[in-house]
Amino acid sequence: MADKVAEAARRERETQQQMDAPAEGGPFATDPEYLAKLWAAKHAEWRRIAALLETSAKQVYDPEQDPQGVAWAQERETRRQDTLDRHTAWAKERQDAQDELRAQVWLPADTSRRLRAIAARAGLQPEQVLAQLADHVRMNDDGAMMVAPFTPHRVEGA
């Protein structure tokens, strides 16, 4: 345990010195501040574990017997699961967005007037009527499309 504490202290000093030195290439060139914080945290954790072993008079560290370590592990697992859940939700939203179709349709004036009149009677926007129309389209075996009679209606929550 003393070796781990000493190694962490040494690395913490080295990374801090590297941060204070003029910028140059080498192993610390990517982000010396992050590396310094990482070793400072590791040093503090190894000191905490050494103190825990000293107060418990145990020779071997058992993570299951470390209440602070168990609590931190549970917090990490909760954060990990939350991150996975958010990523899954984001991926689903992204897939749903890819499955959507947005189209701009240019209609002749007489067709456009009829569509606007139908939409107005139904209390809808013309785009909503077209979306409902598309929902009702069926294709025969020979490729012909047909739409059974339907009444455009408001969709709750839309």
Backbone as ProteinMPNN parsed JSONL, in Angstrom:
{"seq_chain_A": "MADKVAEAARRERETQQQMDAPAEGGPFATDPEYLAKLWAAKHAEWRRIAALLETSAKQVYDPEQDPQGVAWAQERETRRQDTLDRHTAWAKERQDAQDELRAQVWLPADTSRRLRAIAARAGLQPEQVLAQLADHVRMNDDGAMMVAPFTPHRVEGA", "coords_chain_A": {"N_chain_A": [[0.829, -1.184, 0.0], [1.937, 1.197, 0.782], [3.745, 1.575, -1.277], [2.056, 2.156, -3.442], [0.909, 4.567, -2.587], [3.206, 6.147, -2.485], [4.021, 6.043, -5.193], [1.853, 7.339, -6.422], [2.102, 9.863, -5.229], [4.601, 10.64, -6.237], [4.058, 10.71, -9.009], [2.078, 12.642, -9.035], [3.584, 14.91, -8.259], [5.385, 14.991, -10.441], [3.691, 15.464, -12.658], [2.626, 17.918, -11.923], [4.943, 19.477, -11.93], [5.515, 19.289, -14.644], [3.376, 20.7, -15.674], [4.027, 23.236, -14.779], [6.294, 23.755, -16.191], [7.742, 25.107, -19.25], [5.739, 24.854, -22.221], [6.004, 21.963, -24.189], [6.654, 19.172, -26.381], [6.064, 15.633, -25.883], [5.191, 13.066, -23.431], [3.27, 14.334, -21.867], [2.054, 16.2, -23.38], [-0.535, 16.221, -24.454], [-2.697, 16.834, -22.56], [-1.753, 18.23, -19.939], [-2.846, 19.327, -17.616], [-5.147, 17.84, -17.078], [-3.966, 15.329, -16.612], [-2.448, 15.924, -14.331], [-4.49, 16.479, -12.475], [-5.693, 13.987, -12.425], [-3.682, 12.321, -11.295], [-3.426, 13.569, -8.828], [-5.911, 13.022, -7.724], [-5.775, 10.202, -7.664], [-3.66, 9.905, -5.859], [-4.787, 10.992, -3.524], [-6.853, 9.117, -3.162], [-5.435, 6.689, -2.764], [-4.15, 7.362, -0.374], [-6.405, 7.582, 1.265], [-7.339, 4.924, 1.259], [-5.129, 3.66, 2.425], [-5.246, 4.804, 4.982], [-7.716, 3.778, 5.803], [-7.149, 1.014, 5.933], [-5.255, 1.094, 7.938], [-6.733, 2.017, 10.166], [-8.586, -0.034, 10.404], [-7.048, -2.168, 10.923], [-6.443, -4.138, 9.091], [-4.794, -6.246, 6.682], [-5.188, -6.546, 4.014], [-6.851, -4.919, 1.383], [-10.293, -4.834, 0.972], [-12.676, -4.172, -1.256], [-15.423, -4.471, -0.848], [-15.747, -4.123, 1.83], [-15.453, -1.489, 2.235], [-17.125, 1.222, 2.975], [-17.274, 3.84, 1.835], [-16.091, 3.428, -0.669], [-17.902, 1.58, -1.758], [-20.211, 3.146, -1.866], [-19.362, 5.101, -3.706], [-18.942, 3.481, -5.927], [-21.554, 2.665, -6.437], [-22.677, 5.138, -7.089], [-21.209, 5.705, -9.418], [-22.118, 3.611, -11.044], [-24.826, 4.273, -11.234], [-24.628, 6.763, -12.577], [-23.445, 5.821, -14.939], [-25.485, 4.149, -15.927], [-27.518, 6.046, -16.258], [-26.341, 7.597, -18.258], [-26.21, 5.709, -20.326], [-28.972, 5.292, -20.686], [-29.792, 7.866, -21.52], [-28.338, 8.028, -23.889], [-29.5, 5.935, -25.352], [-32.123, 6.906, -25.614], [-31.572, 9.212, -27.11], [-30.527, 8.04, -29.431], [-32.808, 6.708, -30.36], [-34.534, 8.889, -30.84], [-33.074, 10.088, -32.867], [-33.164, 8.082, -34.823], [-35.928, 8.026, -35.26], [-36.223, 10.584, -36.317], [-34.819, 10.265, -38.684], [-36.505, 8.548, -39.97], [-38.66, 10.099, -40.547], [-40.446, 11.985, -43.02], [-40.127, 14.828, -44.847], [-41.702, 16.897, -47.039], [-42.059, 19.099, -49.805], [-44.749, 20.161, -51.525], [-45.972, 21.052, -54.653], [-48.954, 22.125, -55.828], [-51.516, 22.22, -58.359], [-53.577, 25.159, -58.85], [-56.45, 24.709, -58.648], [-56.559, 22.2, -57.346], [-55.209, 22.828, -55.024], [-56.956, 24.724, -53.889], [-59.181, 23.061, -53.338], [-58.011, 21.299, -51.473], [-57.381, 23.102, -49.398], [-59.96, 23.911, -48.682], [-61.065, 21.488, -47.768], [-59.386, 21.015, -45.596], [-59.943, 23.27, -44.012], [-62.671, 22.8, -43.369], [-62.321, 20.565, -41.755], [-60.904, 21.639, -39.739], [-58.158, 21.65, -39.819], [-54.698, 21.931, -40.86], [-53.577, 22.183, -44.26], [-51.34, 20.498, -44.678], [-51.65, 18.6, -42.685], [-53.92, 17.245, -43.532], [-52.925, 16.084, -45.877], [-51.019, 14.386, -44.737], [-52.674, 12.6, -43.34], [-54.03, 11.538, -45.488], [-51.936, 10.209, -46.788], [-51.501, 8.239, -44.85], [-53.685, 6.596, -45.277], [-53.388, 5.478, -47.773], [-53.24, 2.649, -49.877], [-51.633, -0.08, -51.553], [-52.195, -1.982, -54.415], [-51.657, -5.392, -55.636], [-50.817, -5.109, -58.24], [-49.514, -2.703, -58.194], [-51.012, -0.412, -58.262], [-52.236, 2.485, -56.624], [-54.58, 3.173, -54.035], [-57.164, 4.847, -52.215], [-59.265, 4.384, -49.597], [-62.485, 5.751, -48.8], [-62.356, 8.331, -46.362], [-62.576, 10.391, -43.417], [-61.023, 13.361, -42.729], [-59.539, 14.177, -39.614], [-59.019, 15.718, -36.39], [-56.088, 15.058, -34.565], [-55.487, 14.053, -31.352], [-53.205, 15.622, -29.152], [-51.49, 16.385, -31.122]], "CA_chain_A": [[0.0, 0.0, 0.0], [2.842, 2.351, 0.863], [4.311, 1.768, -2.61], [1.051, 2.813, -4.286], [0.81, 5.959, -2.131], [4.441, 6.819, -2.905], [3.98, 6.194, -6.65], [0.877, 8.379, -6.748], [2.688, 11.147, -4.818], [5.649, 10.955, -7.203], [3.441, 11.092, -10.292], [1.403, 13.926, -8.842], [4.645, 15.918, -8.314], [5.908, 15.067, -11.811], [2.728, 16.11, -13.56], [2.532, 19.319, -11.524], [6.153, 20.12, -12.452], [5.363, 19.364, -16.093], [2.44, 21.794, -15.952], [4.699, 24.502, -14.497], [7.385, 23.92, -17.149], [7.291, 25.631, -20.551], [5.057, 23.858, -23.058], [6.808, 21.259, -25.183], [6.077, 17.868, -26.709], [6.334, 14.584, -24.905], [4.027, 12.297, -22.993], [2.273, 15.168, -21.193], [1.677, 17.26, -24.305], [-1.953, 16.23, -24.808], [-3.425, 17.646, -21.592], [-1.049, 18.065, -18.669], [-3.71, 19.697, -16.487], [-5.986, 16.663, -16.788], [-3.109, 14.304, -16.032], [-2.108, 16.365, -12.977], [-5.681, 16.275, -11.639], [-5.889, 12.544, -12.293], [-2.74, 11.773, -10.307], [-3.762, 14.132, -7.512], [-7.056, 12.24, -7.235], [-5.297, 8.858, -7.322], [-2.866, 10.025, -4.643], [-5.735, 11.154, -2.413], [-7.572, 7.85, -2.963], [-4.534, 5.718, -2.144], [-3.981, 7.758, 1.038], [-7.657, 7.233, 1.965], [-7.359, 3.468, 1.428], [-4.098, 3.329, 3.416], [-5.785, 5.179, 6.295], [-8.778, 2.814, 6.112], [-6.5, -0.229, 6.346], [-4.597, 1.331, 9.22], [-7.733, 2.096, 11.244], [-9.286, -1.319, 10.548], [-6.018, -3.163, 11.261], [-6.459, -5.218, 8.095], [-3.608, -6.284, 5.844], [-5.598, -6.571, 2.608], [-8.008, -4.07, 1.081], [-11.457, -5.501, 0.397], [-13.595, -3.096, -1.663], [-16.77, -4.704, -0.304], [-15.737, -3.687, 3.227], [-15.165, -0.057, 2.211], [-18.423, 1.885, 2.754], [-17.123, 4.966, 0.911], [-15.855, 2.865, -1.997], [-19.162, 0.982, -2.224], [-21.109, 4.259, -2.221], [-18.871, 5.696, -4.953], [-19.195, 2.524, -7.013], [-22.986, 2.741, -6.75], [-22.889, 6.408, -7.797], [-20.671, 5.54, -10.779], [-23.023, 2.735, -11.795], [-26.033, 5.062, -11.515], [-24.277, 7.713, -13.648], [-23.232, 5.052, -16.164], [-26.793, 3.717, -16.42], [-28.2, 7.255, -16.747], [-25.722, 7.95, -19.535], [-26.688, 4.733, -21.32], [-30.394, 5.569, -20.948], [-29.874, 9.084, -22.33], [-27.834, 7.708, -25.231], [-30.516, 5.118, -26.016], [-33.219, 7.808, -25.981], [-31.074, 10.069, -28.179], [-30.43, 7.224, -30.648], [-34.176, 6.474, -30.833], [-35.002, 10.155, -31.428], [-32.349, 10.269, -34.129], [-33.725, 7.131, -35.793], [-37.266, 8.508, -35.607], [-36.065, 11.744, -37.191], [-34.408, 9.777, -39.999], [-37.645, 7.884, -40.581], [-39.646, 11.097, -40.951], [-40.322, 12.507, -44.375], [-40.618, 16.188, -45.025], [-41.775, 17.136, -48.479], [-42.716, 20.316, -50.251], [-45.573, 19.745, -52.662], [-46.572, 22.124, -55.438], [-50.208, 21.633, -56.404], [-52.215, 23.186, -59.219], [-54.445, 26.066, -58.092], [-57.757, 24.132, -58.316], [-56.327, 21.151, -56.352], [-54.819, 23.514, -53.793], [-58.169, 25.299, -53.3], [-59.974, 21.956, -52.763], [-57.317, 20.824, -50.275], [-57.554, 24.111, -48.344], [-61.369, 23.866, -48.246], [-61.222, 20.258, -46.968], [-58.661, 21.24, -44.341], [-60.69, 24.249, -43.218], [-63.868, 22.129, -42.809], [-61.891, 19.621, -40.718], [-60.185, 22.379, -38.706], [-56.767, 21.211, -39.914], [-53.825, 22.559, -41.847], [-53.518, 21.328, -45.452], [-50.297, 19.475, -44.494], [-52.202, 17.536, -41.841], [-54.819, 16.452, -44.381], [-52.073, 15.271, -46.745], [-50.408, 13.328, -43.925], [-53.709, 11.584, -43.107], [-54.26, 10.901, -46.788], [-50.829, 9.265, -46.976], [-51.724, 7.12, -43.924], [-54.768, 5.74, -45.77], [-53.067, 4.933, -49.096], [-52.9, 1.216, -49.958], [-51.165, -0.424, -52.879], [-52.629, -3.295, -54.904], [-50.586, -6.267, -56.109], [-50.31, -4.621, -59.527], [-48.822, -1.443, -57.982], [-51.923, 0.726, -58.275], [-52.541, 3.004, -55.295], [-55.97, 3.566, -53.836], [-57.481, 5.349, -50.878], [-60.669, 4.181, -49.223], [-63.04, 7.002, -48.263], [-62.1, 8.593, -44.943], [-62.848, 11.768, -43.016], [-59.897, 13.933, -41.985], [-59.921, 14.489, -38.239], [-57.966, 16.229, -35.517], [-55.412, 14.037, -33.779], [-55.214, 14.591, -30.013], [-51.799, 15.697, -28.805], [-50.672, 16.781, -32.273]], "C_chain_A": [[0.874, 1.249, 0.0], [3.464, 2.635, -0.502], [3.344, 2.511, -3.525], [0.908, 4.28, -3.907], [2.035, 6.739, -2.611], [4.448, 7.049, -4.417], [3.019, 7.316, -7.053], [1.418, 9.756, -6.373], [3.746, 11.582, -5.817], [5.047, 11.432, -8.523], [2.702, 12.416, -10.189], [2.43, 15.062, -8.925], [5.148, 16.106, -9.742], [4.954, 15.803, -12.741], [2.556, 17.578, -13.206], [3.743, 20.09, -12.038], [6.053, 20.288, -13.966], [4.421, 20.498, -16.471], [3.121, 23.142, -15.772], [5.824, 24.791, -15.492], [6.843, 24.518, -18.443], [6.708, 24.512, -21.411], [6.022, 23.273, -24.072], [6.137, 19.922, -25.447], [6.369, 16.861, -25.614], [5.068, 13.929, -24.43], [2.937, 13.133, -22.341], [1.688, 16.227, -22.114], [0.176, 17.32, -24.567], [-2.767, 17.097, -23.858], [-2.784, 17.48, -20.218], [-1.918, 18.406, -17.462], [-4.595, 18.519, -16.084], [-5.156, 15.59, -16.096], [-2.736, 14.662, -14.594], [-3.286, 16.145, -12.033], [-5.925, 14.786, -11.396], [-4.96, 11.965, -11.233], [-2.974, 12.351, -8.921], [-4.923, 13.353, -6.899], [-6.631, 10.827, -6.845], [-4.494, 8.878, -6.03], [-3.786, 10.144, -3.422], [-6.468, 9.838, -2.124], [-6.676, 6.8, -2.317], [-4.26, 6.07, -0.684], [-5.218, 7.389, 1.846], [-7.695, 5.738, 2.247], [-6.32, 3.041, 2.465], [-4.589, 3.662, 4.827], [-6.883, 4.216, 6.723], [-8.181, 1.502, 6.604], [-5.839, -0.07, 7.719], [-5.594, 1.347, 10.366], [-8.456, 0.776, 11.45], [-8.336, -2.445, 10.926], [-6.061, -4.367, 10.323], [-5.218, -5.112, 7.225], [-3.951, -6.161, 4.358], [-6.846, -5.709, 2.446], [-9.095, -4.894, 0.42], [-12.469, -4.421, 0.031], [-14.999, -3.251, -1.079], [-16.881, -4.235, 1.144], [-15.446, -2.189, 3.355], [-16.466, 0.69, 1.923], [-18.334, 3.049, 1.762], [-16.932, 4.466, -0.516], [-17.115, 2.259, -2.587], [-20.126, 2.086, -2.663], [-20.676, 4.896, -3.538], [-19.122, 4.77, -6.134], [-20.664, 2.554, -7.421], [-23.301, 4.03, -7.507], [-22.393, 6.314, -9.239], [-21.604, 4.692, -11.636], [-24.313, 3.473, -12.163], [-25.772, 6.058, -12.638], [-24.094, 6.995, -14.974], [-24.573, 4.641, -16.771], [-27.589, 4.904, -16.954], [-27.657, 7.673, -18.109], [-26.176, 7.002, -20.632], [-28.148, 4.989, -21.69], [-30.558, 6.807, -21.825], [-29.404, 8.82, -23.754], [-28.867, 6.891, -26.009], [-31.68, 5.99, -26.479], [-32.805, 8.709, -27.142], [-31.017, 9.295, -29.494], [-31.817, 6.959, -31.23], [-34.741, 7.735, -31.483], [-34.347, 10.383, -32.786], [-32.893, 9.338, -35.212], [-35.116, 7.579, -36.229], [-37.18, 9.698, -36.563], [-35.652, 11.309, -38.59], [-35.573, 9.123, -40.726], [-38.715, 8.874, -41.04], [-39.391, 11.535, -42.382], [-40.91, 13.903, -44.396], [-40.575, 16.457, -46.525], [-42.473, 18.467, -48.743], [-43.443, 19.95, -51.534], [-46.161, 20.976, -53.337], [-47.794, 21.552, -56.142], [-50.788, 22.684, -57.337], [-53.22, 23.987, -58.382], [-55.766, 25.421, -57.707], [-57.612, 23.028, -57.26], [-55.991, 21.778, -55.002], [-56.038, 24.118, -53.101], [-59.024, 24.217, -52.649], [-59.341, 21.464, -51.463], [-57.492, 21.805, -49.13], [-58.986, 24.102, -47.816], [-61.613, 22.637, -47.37], [-60.571, 20.463, -45.602], [-59.421, 22.204, -43.444], [-61.922, 23.612, -42.593], [-63.495, 21.19, -41.67], [-61.164, 20.331, -39.571], [-58.709, 21.998, -38.665], [-55.98, 22.101, -40.851], [-53.792, 21.637, -43.071], [-52.471, 20.209, -45.329], [-50.802, 18.296, -43.662], [-53.148, 16.639, -42.637], [-53.999, 15.544, -45.295], [-51.417, 14.123, -45.973], [-51.425, 12.221, -43.652], [-54.03, 10.83, -44.394], [-53.176, 9.847, -47.04], [-50.981, 8.05, -46.059], [-52.748, 6.123, -44.467], [-54.483, 5.1, -47.133], [-52.696, 3.458, -48.968], [-52.488, 0.93, -51.399], [-51.634, -1.835, -53.225], [-51.415, -4.114, -55.327], [-49.993, -5.769, -57.423], [-49.645, -3.248, -59.42], [-49.718, -0.222, -58.004], [-52.214, 1.156, -56.839], [-54.002, 3.381, -55.226], [-56.158, 4.017, -52.403], [-58.958, 5.115, -50.656], [-61.194, 5.507, -48.674], [-62.734, 7.141, -46.763], [-62.407, 10.065, -44.682], [-61.633, 12.296, -42.252], [-60.365, 14.373, -40.599], [-58.714, 15.009, -37.473], [-57.395, 15.05, -34.732], [-55.066, 14.666, -32.443], [-53.713, 14.554, -29.749], [-50.916, 16.118, -29.961], [-50.757, 18.251, -32.518]], "O_chain_A": [[0.587, 2.226, -0.691], [3.688, 3.793, -0.854], [3.75, 3.386, -4.289], [0.798, 5.143, -4.778], [1.907, 7.866, -3.089], [4.836, 8.122, -4.878], [3.335, 8.137, -7.914], [1.218, 10.718, -7.114], [3.796, 12.749, -6.205], [5.48, 12.439, -9.083], [2.696, 13.213, -11.128], [2.18, 16.068, -9.588], [5.319, 17.235, -10.204], [5.369, 16.663, -13.517], [2.358, 18.405, -14.096], [3.609, 21.213, -12.523], [6.461, 21.316, -14.507], [4.638, 21.181, -17.472], [2.841, 24.087, -16.511], [6.259, 25.935, -15.623], [5.643, 24.451, -18.711], [7.141, 23.363, -21.329], [6.765, 24.0, -24.731], [5.15, 19.584, -24.794], [6.866, 17.214, -24.545], [3.987, 14.197, -24.955], [1.79, 12.692, -22.266], [0.905, 17.067, -21.67], [-0.338, 18.394, -24.879], [-3.462, 18.009, -24.306], [-3.241, 16.662, -19.419], [-1.738, 17.826, -16.391], [-4.768, 18.237, -14.899], [-5.595, 15.006, -15.105], [-2.712, 13.787, -13.729], [-3.1, 15.675, -10.91], [-6.314, 14.38, -10.3], [-5.398, 11.204, -10.37], [-2.734, 11.665, -7.927], [-4.921, 13.059, -5.704], [-7.07, 10.307, -5.819], [-4.625, 7.978, -5.199], [-3.579, 9.47, -2.413], [-6.677, 9.49, -0.962], [-7.115, 6.091, -1.411], [-4.15, 5.177, 0.156], [-5.102, 6.935, 2.984], [-8.046, 5.325, 3.352], [-6.588, 2.166, 3.289], [-4.372, 2.888, 5.759], [-6.968, 3.871, 7.901], [-8.657, 0.937, 7.589], [-5.864, -0.982, 8.545], [-5.342, 0.763, 11.419], [-8.899, 0.489, 12.562], [-8.775, -3.557, 11.218], [-5.747, -5.486, 10.729], [-4.659, -4.029, 7.051], [-3.126, -5.732, 3.551], [-7.769, -5.762, 3.259], [-8.849, -5.573, -0.577], [-13.063, -3.813, 0.922], [-15.685, -2.257, -0.844], [-17.981, -3.978, 1.631], [-15.22, -1.687, 4.456], [-16.877, 0.789, 0.767], [-19.23, 3.222, 0.936], [-17.523, 4.997, -1.456], [-17.373, 2.404, -3.781], [-20.777, 1.974, -3.702], [-21.512, 5.197, -4.39], [-19.476, 5.228, -7.221], [-20.986, 2.479, -8.607], [-24.092, 4.024, -8.45], [-23.059, 6.776, -10.165], [-21.852, 5.006, -12.801], [-24.83, 3.316, -13.269], [-26.588, 6.194, -13.55], [-24.529, 7.487, -16.015], [-24.779, 4.767, -17.978], [-28.259, 4.792, -17.98], [-28.414, 8.056, -19.001], [-26.491, 7.434, -21.74], [-28.519, 4.912, -22.861], [-31.361, 6.81, -22.759], [-29.992, 9.322, -24.712], [-29.081, 7.133, -27.197], [-32.17, 5.837, -27.598], [-33.595, 8.944, -28.057], [-31.404, 9.811, -30.543], [-31.993, 6.981, -32.448], [-35.353, 7.666, -32.549], [-34.998, 10.821, -33.735], [-33.063, 9.74, -36.363], [-35.451, 7.525, -37.412], [-37.967, 9.806, -37.503], [-36.079, 11.909, -39.576], [-35.628, 9.139, -41.956], [-39.583, 8.52, -41.838], [-38.269, 11.463, -42.884], [-42.058, 14.116, -44.005], [-39.551, 16.268, -47.183], [-43.357, 18.889, -47.996], [-42.837, 19.49, -52.501], [-46.766, 21.83, -52.689], [-47.691, 20.622, -56.943], [-50.586, 23.882, -57.143], [-53.656, 23.53, -57.325], [-56.189, 25.553, -56.559], [-58.454, 22.925, -56.368], [-56.444, 21.303, -53.96], [-56.157, 24.044, -51.878], [-59.537, 24.41, -51.546], [-60.037, 21.239, -50.472], [-57.73, 21.387, -47.997], [-59.198, 24.27, -46.615], [-62.29, 22.73, -46.347], [-61.154, 20.118, -44.573], [-59.529, 21.975, -42.239], [-62.205, 23.845, -41.418], [-64.263, 21.032, -40.721], [-60.844, 19.712, -38.556], [-58.085, 22.019, -37.604], [-56.551, 22.933, -41.556], [-53.962, 20.427, -42.927], [-52.688, 19.101, -45.818], [-50.432, 17.147, -43.902], [-53.175, 15.424, -42.441], [-54.333, 14.372, -45.471], [-51.279, 13.018, -46.497], [-51.088, 11.039, -43.722], [-54.271, 9.623, -44.373], [-53.474, 8.728, -47.456], [-50.624, 6.94, -46.453], [-52.683, 4.935, -44.151], [-55.261, 4.265, -47.595], [-51.942, 3.066, -48.077], [-52.928, 1.598, -52.335], [-51.487, -2.763, -52.429], [-50.294, -3.608, -55.374], [-48.81, -5.978, -57.693], [-49.249, -2.679, -60.438], [-49.245, 0.894, -57.79], [-52.412, 0.323, -55.954], [-54.594, 3.84, -56.203], [-55.417, 3.625, -51.502], [-59.799, 5.584, -51.423], [-60.421, 6.301, -48.138], [-62.844, 6.178, -46.005], [-62.485, 10.873, -45.607], [-61.257, 11.726, -41.228], [-61.474, 14.886, -40.447], [-57.562, 14.78, -37.844], [-58.128, 14.164, -34.294], [-54.417, 15.711, -32.404], [-53.037, 13.58, -30.078], [-49.698, 16.202, -29.798], [-50.131, 18.759, -33.448]]}, "name": "protein", "num_of_chains": 1, "seq": "MADKVAEAARRERETQQQMDAPAEGGPFATDPEYLAKLWAAKHAEWRRIAALLETSAKQVYDPEQDPQGVAWAQERETRRQDTLDRHTAWAKERQDAQDELRAQVWLPADTSRRLRAIAARAGLQPEQVLAQLADHVRMNDDGAMMVAPFTPHRVEGA"}
